[in-house]
Short mmCIF file of C-alpha atoms (C1' of nucleotides) in Angstrom, two decimals:
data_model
loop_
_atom_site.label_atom_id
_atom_site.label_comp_id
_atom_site.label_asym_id
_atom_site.label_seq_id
_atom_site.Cartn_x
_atom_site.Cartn_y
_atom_site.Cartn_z
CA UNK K 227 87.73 127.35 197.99
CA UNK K 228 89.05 127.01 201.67
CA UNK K 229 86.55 124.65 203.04
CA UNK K 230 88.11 122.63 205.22
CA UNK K 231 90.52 121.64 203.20
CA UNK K 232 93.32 119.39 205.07
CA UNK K 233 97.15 118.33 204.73
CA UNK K 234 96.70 115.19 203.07
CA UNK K 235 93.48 115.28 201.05
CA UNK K 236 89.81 115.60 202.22
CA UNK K 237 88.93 114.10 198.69
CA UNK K 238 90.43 111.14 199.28
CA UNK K 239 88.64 109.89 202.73
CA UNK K 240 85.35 111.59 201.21
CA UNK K 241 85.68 109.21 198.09
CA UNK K 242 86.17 106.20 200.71
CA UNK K 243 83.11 107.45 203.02
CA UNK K 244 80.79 107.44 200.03
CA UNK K 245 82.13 104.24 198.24
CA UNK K 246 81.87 102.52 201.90
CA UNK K 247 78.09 103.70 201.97
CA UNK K 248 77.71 102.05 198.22
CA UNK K 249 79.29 99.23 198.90
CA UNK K 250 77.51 98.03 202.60
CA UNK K 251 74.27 99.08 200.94
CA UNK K 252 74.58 97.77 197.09
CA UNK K 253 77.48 95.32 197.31
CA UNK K 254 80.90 96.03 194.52
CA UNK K 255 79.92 94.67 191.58
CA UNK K 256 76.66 96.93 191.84
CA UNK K 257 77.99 100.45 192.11
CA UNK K 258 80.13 102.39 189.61
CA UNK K 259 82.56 105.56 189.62
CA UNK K 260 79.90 107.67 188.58
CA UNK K 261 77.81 106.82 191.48
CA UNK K 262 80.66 108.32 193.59
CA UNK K 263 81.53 111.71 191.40
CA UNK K 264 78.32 112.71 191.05
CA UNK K 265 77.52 112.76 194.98
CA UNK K 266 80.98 113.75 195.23
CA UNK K 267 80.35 116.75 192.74
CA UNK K 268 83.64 116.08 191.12
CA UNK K 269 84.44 114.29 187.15
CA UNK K 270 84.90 110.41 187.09
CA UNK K 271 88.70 111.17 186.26
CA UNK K 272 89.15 112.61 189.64
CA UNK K 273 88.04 109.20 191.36
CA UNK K 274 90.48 107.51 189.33
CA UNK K 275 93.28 110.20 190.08
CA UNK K 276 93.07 108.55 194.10
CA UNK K 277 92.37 104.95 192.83
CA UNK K 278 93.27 103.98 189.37
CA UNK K 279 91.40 101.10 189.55
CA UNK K 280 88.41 99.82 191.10
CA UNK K 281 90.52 97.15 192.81
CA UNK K 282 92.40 99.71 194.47
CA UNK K 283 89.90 101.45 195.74
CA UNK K 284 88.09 97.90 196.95
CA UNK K 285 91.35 96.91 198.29
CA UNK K 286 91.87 100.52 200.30
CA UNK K 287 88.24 100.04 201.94
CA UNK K 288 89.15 96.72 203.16
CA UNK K 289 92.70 97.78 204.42
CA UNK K 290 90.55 100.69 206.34
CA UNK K 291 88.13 98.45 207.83
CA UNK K 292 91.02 96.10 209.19
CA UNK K 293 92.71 99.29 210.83
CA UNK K 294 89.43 100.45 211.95
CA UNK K 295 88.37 96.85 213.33
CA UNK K 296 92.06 96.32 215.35
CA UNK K 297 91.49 99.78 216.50
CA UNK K 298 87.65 98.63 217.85
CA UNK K 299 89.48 95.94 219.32
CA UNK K 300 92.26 97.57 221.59
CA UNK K 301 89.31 100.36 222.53
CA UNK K 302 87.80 96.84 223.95
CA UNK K 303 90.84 95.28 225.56
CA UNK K 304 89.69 95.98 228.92
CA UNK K 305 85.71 94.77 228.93
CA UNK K 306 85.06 91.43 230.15
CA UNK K 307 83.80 88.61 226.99
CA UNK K 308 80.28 89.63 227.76
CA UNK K 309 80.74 93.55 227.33
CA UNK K 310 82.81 92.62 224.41
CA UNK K 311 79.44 91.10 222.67
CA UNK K 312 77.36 93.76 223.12
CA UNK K 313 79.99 96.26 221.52
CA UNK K 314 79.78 93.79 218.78
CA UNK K 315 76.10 93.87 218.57
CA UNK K 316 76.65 97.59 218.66
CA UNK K 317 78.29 97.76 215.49
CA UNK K 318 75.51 95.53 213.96
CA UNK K 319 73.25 97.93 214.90
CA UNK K 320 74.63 100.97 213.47
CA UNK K 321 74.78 98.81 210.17
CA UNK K 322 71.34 98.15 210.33
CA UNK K 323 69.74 101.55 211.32
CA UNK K 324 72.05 102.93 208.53
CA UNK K 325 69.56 102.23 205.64
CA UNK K 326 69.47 98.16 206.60
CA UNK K 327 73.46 98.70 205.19
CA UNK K 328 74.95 94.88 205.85
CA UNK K 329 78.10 94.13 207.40
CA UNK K 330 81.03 93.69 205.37
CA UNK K 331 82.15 90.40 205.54
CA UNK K 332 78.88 89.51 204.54
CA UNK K 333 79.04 91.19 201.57
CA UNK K 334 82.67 90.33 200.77
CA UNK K 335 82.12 86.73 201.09
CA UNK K 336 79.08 86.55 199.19
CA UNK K 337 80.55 88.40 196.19
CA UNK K 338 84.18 86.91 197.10
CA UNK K 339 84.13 84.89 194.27
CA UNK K 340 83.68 87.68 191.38
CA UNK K 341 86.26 90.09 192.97
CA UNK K 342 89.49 90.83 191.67
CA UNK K 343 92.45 89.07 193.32
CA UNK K 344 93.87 91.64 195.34
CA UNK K 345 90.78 92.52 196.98
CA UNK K 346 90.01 88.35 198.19
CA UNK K 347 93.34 88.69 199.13
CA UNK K 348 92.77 91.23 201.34
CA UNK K 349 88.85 90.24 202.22
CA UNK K 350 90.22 86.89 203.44
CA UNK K 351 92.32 88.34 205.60
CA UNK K 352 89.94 90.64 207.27
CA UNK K 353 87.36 88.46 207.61
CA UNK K 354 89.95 85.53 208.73
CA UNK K 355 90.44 88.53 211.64
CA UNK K 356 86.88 89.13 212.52
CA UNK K 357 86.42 85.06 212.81
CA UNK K 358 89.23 84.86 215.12
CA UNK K 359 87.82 87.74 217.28
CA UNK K 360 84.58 86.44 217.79
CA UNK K 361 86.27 82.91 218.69
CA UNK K 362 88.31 84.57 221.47
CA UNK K 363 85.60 86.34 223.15
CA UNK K 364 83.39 82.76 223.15
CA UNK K 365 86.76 81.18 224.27
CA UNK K 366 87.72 83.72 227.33
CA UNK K 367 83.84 83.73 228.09
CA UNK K 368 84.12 79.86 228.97
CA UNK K 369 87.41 80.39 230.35
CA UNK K 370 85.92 83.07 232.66
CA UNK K 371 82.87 80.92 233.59
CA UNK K 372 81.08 84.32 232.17
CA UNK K 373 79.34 81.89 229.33
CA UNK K 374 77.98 78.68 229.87
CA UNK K 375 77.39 76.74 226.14
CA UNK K 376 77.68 73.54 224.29
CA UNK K 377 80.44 72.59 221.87
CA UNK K 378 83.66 74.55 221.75
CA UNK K 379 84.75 78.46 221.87
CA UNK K 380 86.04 77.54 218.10
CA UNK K 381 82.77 76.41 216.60
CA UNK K 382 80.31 78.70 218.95
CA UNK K 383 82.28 81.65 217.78
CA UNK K 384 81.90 81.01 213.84
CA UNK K 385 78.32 80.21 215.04
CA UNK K 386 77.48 83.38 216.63
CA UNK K 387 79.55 85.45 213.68
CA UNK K 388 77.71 83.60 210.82
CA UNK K 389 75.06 84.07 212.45
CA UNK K 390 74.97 87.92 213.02
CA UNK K 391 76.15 88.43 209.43
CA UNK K 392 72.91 86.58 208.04
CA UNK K 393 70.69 88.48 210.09
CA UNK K 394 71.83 91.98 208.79
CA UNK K 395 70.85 90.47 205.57
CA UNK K 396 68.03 89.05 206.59
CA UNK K 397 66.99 92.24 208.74
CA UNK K 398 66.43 93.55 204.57
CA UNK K 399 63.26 91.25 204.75
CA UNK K 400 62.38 90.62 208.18
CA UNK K 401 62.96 93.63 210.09
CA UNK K 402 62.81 91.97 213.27
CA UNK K 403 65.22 89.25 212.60
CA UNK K 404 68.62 90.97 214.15
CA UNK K 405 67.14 91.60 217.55
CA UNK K 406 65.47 88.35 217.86
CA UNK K 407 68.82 86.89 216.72
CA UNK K 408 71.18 89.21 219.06
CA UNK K 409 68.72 88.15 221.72
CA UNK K 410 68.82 84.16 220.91
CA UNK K 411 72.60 84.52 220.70
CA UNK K 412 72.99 85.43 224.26
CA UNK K 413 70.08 82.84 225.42
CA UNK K 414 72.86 79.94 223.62
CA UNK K 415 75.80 81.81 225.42
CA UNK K 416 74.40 81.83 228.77
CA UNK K 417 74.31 85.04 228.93
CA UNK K 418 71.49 87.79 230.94
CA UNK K 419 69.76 89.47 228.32
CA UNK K 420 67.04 87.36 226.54
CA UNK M 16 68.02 67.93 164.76
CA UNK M 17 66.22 65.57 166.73
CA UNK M 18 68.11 65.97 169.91
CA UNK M 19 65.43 64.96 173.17
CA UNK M 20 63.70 67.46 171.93
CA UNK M 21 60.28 67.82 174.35
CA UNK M 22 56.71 68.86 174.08
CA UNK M 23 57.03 71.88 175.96
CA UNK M 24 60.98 73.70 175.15
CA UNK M 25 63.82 72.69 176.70
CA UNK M 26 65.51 75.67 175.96
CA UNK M 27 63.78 77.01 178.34
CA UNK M 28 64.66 75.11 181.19
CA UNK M 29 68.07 75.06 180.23
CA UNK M 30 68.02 79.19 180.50
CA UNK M 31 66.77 78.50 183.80
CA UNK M 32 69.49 75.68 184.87
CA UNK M 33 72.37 77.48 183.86
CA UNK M 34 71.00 80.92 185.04
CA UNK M 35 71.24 79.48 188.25
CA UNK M 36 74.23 78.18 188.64
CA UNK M 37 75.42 81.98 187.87
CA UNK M 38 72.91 83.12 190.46
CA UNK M 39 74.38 81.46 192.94
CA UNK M 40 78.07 81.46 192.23
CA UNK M 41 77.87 85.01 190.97
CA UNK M 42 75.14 86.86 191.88
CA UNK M 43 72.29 88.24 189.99
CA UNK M 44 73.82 91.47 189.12
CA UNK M 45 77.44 89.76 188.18
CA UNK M 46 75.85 87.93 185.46
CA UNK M 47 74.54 88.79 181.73
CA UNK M 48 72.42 87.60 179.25
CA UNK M 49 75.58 86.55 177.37
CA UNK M 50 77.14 84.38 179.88
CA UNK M 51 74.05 82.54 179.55
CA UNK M 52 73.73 82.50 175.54
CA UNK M 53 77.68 81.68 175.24
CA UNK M 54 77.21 78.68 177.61
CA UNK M 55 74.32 77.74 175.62
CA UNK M 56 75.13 78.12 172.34
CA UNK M 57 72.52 80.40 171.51
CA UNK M 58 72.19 84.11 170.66
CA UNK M 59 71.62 86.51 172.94
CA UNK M 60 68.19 87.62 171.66
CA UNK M 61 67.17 84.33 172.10
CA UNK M 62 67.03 84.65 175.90
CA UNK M 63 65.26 87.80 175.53
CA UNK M 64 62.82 85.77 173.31
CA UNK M 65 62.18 83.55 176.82
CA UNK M 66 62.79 86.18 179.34
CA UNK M 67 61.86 89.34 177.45
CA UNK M 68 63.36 91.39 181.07
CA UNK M 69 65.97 90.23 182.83
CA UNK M 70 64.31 90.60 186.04
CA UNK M 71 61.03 88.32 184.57
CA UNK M 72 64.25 85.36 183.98
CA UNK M 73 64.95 86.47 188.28
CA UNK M 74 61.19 85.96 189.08
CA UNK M 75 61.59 82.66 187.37
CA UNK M 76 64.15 81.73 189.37
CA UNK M 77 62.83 81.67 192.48
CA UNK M 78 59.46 80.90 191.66
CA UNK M 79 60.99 77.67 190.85
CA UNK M 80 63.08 77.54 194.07
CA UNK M 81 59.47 78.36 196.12
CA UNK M 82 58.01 75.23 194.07
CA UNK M 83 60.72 72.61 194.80
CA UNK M 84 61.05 73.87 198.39
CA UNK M 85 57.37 73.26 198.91
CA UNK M 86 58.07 69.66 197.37
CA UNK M 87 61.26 69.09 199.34
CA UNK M 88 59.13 69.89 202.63
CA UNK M 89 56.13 67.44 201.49
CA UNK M 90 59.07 65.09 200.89
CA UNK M 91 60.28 65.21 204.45
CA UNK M 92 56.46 65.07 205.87
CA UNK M 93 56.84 62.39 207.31
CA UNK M 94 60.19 62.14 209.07
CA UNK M 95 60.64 63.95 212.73
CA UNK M 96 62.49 67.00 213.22
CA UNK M 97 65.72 66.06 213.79
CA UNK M 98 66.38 64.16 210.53
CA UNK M 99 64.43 67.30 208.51
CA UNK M 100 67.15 69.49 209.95
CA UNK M 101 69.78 66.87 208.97
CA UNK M 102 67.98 67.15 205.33
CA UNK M 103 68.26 70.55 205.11
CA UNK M 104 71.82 70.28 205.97
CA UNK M 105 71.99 67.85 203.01
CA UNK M 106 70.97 70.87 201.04
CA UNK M 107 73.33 73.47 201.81
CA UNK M 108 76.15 70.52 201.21
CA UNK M 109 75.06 69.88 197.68
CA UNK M 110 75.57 73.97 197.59
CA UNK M 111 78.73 73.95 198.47
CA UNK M 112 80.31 70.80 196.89
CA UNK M 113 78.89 72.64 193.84
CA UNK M 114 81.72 74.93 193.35
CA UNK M 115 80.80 77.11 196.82
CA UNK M 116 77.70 78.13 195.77
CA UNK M 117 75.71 79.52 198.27
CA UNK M 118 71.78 79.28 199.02
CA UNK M 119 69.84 81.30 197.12
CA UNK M 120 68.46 83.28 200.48
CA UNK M 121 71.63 84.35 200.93
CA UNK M 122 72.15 85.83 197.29
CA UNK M 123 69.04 87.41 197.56
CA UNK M 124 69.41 88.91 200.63
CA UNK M 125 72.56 90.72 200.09
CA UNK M 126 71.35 92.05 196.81
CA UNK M 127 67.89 92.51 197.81
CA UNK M 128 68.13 96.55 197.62
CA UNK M 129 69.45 96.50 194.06
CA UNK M 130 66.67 93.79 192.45
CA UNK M 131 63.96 94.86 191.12
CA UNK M 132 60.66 95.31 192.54
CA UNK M 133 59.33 92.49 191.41
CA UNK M 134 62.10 90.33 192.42
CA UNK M 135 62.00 91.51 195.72
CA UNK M 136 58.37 90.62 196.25
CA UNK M 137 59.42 87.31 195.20
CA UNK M 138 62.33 87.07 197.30
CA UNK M 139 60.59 88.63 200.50
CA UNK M 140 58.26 85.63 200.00
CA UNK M 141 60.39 82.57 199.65
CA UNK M 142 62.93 83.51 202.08
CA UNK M 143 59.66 84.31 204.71
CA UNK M 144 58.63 80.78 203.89
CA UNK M 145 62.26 79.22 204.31
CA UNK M 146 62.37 80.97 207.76
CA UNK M 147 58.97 79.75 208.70
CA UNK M 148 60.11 76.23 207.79
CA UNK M 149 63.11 76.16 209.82
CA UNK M 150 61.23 77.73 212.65
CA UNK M 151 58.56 74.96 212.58
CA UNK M 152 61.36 72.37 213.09
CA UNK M 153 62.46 73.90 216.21
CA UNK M 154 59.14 74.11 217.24
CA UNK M 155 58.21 70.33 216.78
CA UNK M 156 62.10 69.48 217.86
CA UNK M 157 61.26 71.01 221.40
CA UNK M 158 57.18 69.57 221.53
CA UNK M 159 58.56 66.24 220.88
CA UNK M 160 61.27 66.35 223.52
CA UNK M 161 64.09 65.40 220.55
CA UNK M 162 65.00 69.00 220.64
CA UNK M 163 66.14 71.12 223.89
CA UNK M 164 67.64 74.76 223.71
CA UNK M 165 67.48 77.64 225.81
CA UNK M 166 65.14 80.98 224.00
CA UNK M 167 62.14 80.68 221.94
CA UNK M 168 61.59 77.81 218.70
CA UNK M 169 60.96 81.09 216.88
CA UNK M 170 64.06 82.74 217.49
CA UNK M 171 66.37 79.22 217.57
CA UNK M 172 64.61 78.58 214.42
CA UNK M 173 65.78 81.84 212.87
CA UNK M 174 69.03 81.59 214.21
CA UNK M 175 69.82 78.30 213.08
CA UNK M 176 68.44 79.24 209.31
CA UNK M 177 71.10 82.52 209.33
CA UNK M 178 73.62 81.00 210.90
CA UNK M 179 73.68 78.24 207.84
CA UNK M 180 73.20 81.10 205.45
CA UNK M 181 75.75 82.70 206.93
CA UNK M 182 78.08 79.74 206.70
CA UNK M 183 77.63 78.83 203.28
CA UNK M 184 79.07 82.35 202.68
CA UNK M 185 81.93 82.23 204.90
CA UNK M 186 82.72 78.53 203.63
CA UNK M 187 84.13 80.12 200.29
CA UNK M 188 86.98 81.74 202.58
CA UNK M 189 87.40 79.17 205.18
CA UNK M 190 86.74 75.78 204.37
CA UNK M 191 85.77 73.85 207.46
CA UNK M 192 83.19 76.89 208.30
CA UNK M 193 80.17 74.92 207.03
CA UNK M 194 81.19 71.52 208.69
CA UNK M 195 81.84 73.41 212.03
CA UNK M 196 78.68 75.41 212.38
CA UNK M 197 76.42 72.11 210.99
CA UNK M 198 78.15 70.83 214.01
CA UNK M 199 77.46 73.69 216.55
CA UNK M 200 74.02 74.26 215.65
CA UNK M 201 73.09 70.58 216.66
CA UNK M 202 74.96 71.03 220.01
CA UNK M 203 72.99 73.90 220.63
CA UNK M 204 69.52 71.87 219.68
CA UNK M 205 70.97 69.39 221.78
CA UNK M 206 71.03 66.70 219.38
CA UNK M 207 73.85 63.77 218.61
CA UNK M 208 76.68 63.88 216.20
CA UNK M 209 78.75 67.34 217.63
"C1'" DA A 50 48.19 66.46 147.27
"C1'" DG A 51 48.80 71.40 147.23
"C1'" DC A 52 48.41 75.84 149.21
"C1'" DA A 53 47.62 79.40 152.66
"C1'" DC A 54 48.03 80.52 157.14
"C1'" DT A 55 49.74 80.70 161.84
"C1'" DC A 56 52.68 79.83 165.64
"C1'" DT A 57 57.01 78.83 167.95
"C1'" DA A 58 61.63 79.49 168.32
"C1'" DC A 59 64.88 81.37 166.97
"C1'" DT A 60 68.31 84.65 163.93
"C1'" DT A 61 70.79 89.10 162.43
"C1'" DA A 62 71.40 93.69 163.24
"C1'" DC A 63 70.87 97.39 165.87
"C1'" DT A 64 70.12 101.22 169.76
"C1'" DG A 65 71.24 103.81 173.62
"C1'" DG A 66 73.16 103.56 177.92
"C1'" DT A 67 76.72 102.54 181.28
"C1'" DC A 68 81.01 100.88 182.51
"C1'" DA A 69 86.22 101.15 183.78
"C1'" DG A 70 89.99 103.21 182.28
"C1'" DT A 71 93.28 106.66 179.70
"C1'" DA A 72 95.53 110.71 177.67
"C1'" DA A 73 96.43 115.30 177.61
"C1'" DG A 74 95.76 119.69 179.33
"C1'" DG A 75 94.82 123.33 182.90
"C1'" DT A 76 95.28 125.67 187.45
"C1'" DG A 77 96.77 126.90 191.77
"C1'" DT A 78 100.49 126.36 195.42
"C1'" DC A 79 105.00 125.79 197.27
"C1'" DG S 30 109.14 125.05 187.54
"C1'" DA S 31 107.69 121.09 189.80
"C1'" DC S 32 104.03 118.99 191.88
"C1'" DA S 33 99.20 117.81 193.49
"C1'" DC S 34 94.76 117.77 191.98
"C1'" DC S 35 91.79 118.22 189.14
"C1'" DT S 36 89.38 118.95 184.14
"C1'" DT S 37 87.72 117.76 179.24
"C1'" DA S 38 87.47 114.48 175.94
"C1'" DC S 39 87.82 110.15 174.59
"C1'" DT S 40 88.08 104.67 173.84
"C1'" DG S 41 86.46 100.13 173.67
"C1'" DA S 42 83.94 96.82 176.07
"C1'" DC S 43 79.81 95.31 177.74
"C1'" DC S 44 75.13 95.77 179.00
"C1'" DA S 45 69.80 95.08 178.55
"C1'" DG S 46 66.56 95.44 175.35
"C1'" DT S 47 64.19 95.82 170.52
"C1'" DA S 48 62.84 95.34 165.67
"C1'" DA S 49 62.46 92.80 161.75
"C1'" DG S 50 63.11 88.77 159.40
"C1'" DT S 51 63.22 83.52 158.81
"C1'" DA S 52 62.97 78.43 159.08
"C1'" DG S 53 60.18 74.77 160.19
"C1'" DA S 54 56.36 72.47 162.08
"C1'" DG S 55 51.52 72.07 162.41
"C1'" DT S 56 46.73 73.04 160.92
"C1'" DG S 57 42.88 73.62 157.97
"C1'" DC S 58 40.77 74.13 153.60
"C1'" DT S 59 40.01 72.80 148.81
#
DNA sequence: AGCACTCTACTTACTGGTCAGTAAGGTGTC
DNA sequence: GACACCTTACTGACCAGTAAGTAGAGTGCT
C-alpha cells in the first residue's frame, strides 16, 4: 500500500482532519472513536495508538488550531484593521458553508465546563488568543481613524467576537443570521459595507 | 410520607428543575438519566416512568422555557424598551451567577445537529421567538427616539441577542466578558450606563 | 364495613448497545 | 532485532430504554 504515504504519518493528520470535522459539527462530548475508525477504515485501537486518550487528542486539535490561528495572523500582518475583518468573516464563512460547522471557541466554551482539564487548559488559552486578536484590530481601527464606534477597542472587540461566534450557531436555525450579523457588525464599526 | 406533597406530582417538576440545571451547565448530551435519579433520590426507571424518551424530558424543557418567556415578555408589557433590554440583561445575570450557566439558546444551538428531531422543532421555535423579541426592542428603542444605532432594528436586534449568547459562553473563560459586552451593547444602542 | 377494582407512582431486574481504554500479538521496514 | 503501526480480543463502565411487579390511594358496589 504506497498511497501517499509520508515521513511522519498520514494517519495521524487524517485522524485530526476527521475528529476536527466531528467536533465543529457535533461538539466533544458527542462524538466517539468509532465515529473516527470507521470513516477512517482503520480498528478503534489504531486511534488510540496516536492519542491514548480522548484528552489528547482534544488537547492536539486545540494546540493545531492555535498554530493554525498565529499562522492566519502573520499571513495578515500587513492588511489594514478593516481588511483584517473581512479575513475574519472569511473564516466564519467557510465554517458555515461547511455543513453550518460552528467555530471553535464557540463550541469549546459552551462545553468548557465538562472537558477534561488539559483540554480547558489549553481552550482558555486559545480562545484568550482569539479575544485579544479581535481587540487589536477594533483598537488599531480607532487608532487609524479606519473605524469610527462607541465605547472602547477592549469591549467592541469582545462585542464583535461574541457576537460572530453566536451567529454561526445561530446560522443552525436562522440561516440568514451570519450575514445580517457580519453586515450589522461593520454598520457599528463604521465601516463601508452594510 | 406527607412531605408537600401536591395535587398534581411534584416529582415531576422536580425532574424538570434539576434537568435543567444540567442542561445548561452541561449540555443535553453530557447528562443521563442517572445524574438526575442520583440527585433525586429516585431510581432511574422512575424518570423513564415521567419521560418515557429522553428527548420527550428535552421537549419538556423548552416547552417550559417558551411558556415563561411568553410570561416574562407580558411581564415587561408595559415598561419601554430600554428598561426591557436592561431586564433581559437581568436574565442572562441570574445565568451566570448560577454557576456559569449559559442561556438555553445557546445550549441548543451548539447541539442543535445532534438533538433529536423533535427537539429541534422545539428549539427552532423558541429561539425564533427569542430573536423576534429582542428584535422588537430595537425596533420600538429607535421609533421612540430612546434608541439610536447605525443598520437596521432587525439586524441590531439580532446582533445584540448573539452577542449576549455569545457572552454568556465566553464568561465561563473570562470573567468580566458578560459585564463588558452588557456594557458595549448599550453604547452601541446609544443608551446610558457604558 | 368489607371487598373488588383501577390508577398513579414508583420499584427491581434486565437488555442490548456504546463508550473509552488496554493487553498482547502480528507485520513490514530500516 | 528493534521499531512504528497497526490488528484482534477484551474489560468494565455507562447509557437509554423496557418489562413485570408492587404499594397505596381512591372509587364504587353490596
Amino acid at each position: 500500500m504506497t498511497q501517499g504515504s509520508d515521513p511522519k504519518t498520514d494517519t495521524r493528520k487524517r485522524i485530526l482532519d476527521i475528529a476536527e470535522q466531528l467536533l465543529l459539527s457535533r461538539g466533544f462530548n458527542a462524538f466517539s472513536y468509532q465515529h473516527i475508525s470507521s470513516e477512517l477504515g482503520v480498528r478503534n485501537a489504531a486511534i488510540h495508538y496516536h492519542f491514548p486518550k480522548k484528552s489528547d487528542l482534544g488537547v492536539a486539535l486545540i494546540q493545531r488550531y492555535r498554530r493554525r490561528f498565529r499562522r492566519f495572523i502573520e499571513q495578515q500582518a500587513e492588511l489594514d484593521p478593516g481588511a483584517q475583518l473581512e479575513a475574519y468573516f472569511g473564516l466564519s464563512d467557510s465554517y458555515y458553508r461547511q455543513h453550518r460547522q460552528i467555530c471553535p471557541s464557540g463550541i469549546l466554551s459552551t462545553e468548557f465546563l465538562t472537558l477534561p482539564e488539559d483540554m480547558q487548559r489549553e481552550a482558555a488559552a486559545f480562545i484568550d488568543e482569539m479575544r485579544q486578536w479581535a481587540v487589536d484590530i477594533t483598537r488599531r481601527g480607532a487608532a487609524s481613524g479606519q473605524m469610527r464606534y462607541a465605547g472602547t477597542p477592549e469591549a467592541i472587540g469582545m462585542m464583535l467576537f461574541s457576537a460572530l461566534q453566536g451567529a454561526l450557531q445561530l446560522a443552525r436555525i436562522d440561516d440568514g443570521a451570519l450575514d445580517t450579523i457580519k453586515r450589522q457588525v461593520r454598520a457599528v464599526l463604521g465601516l463601508p459595507g452594510h
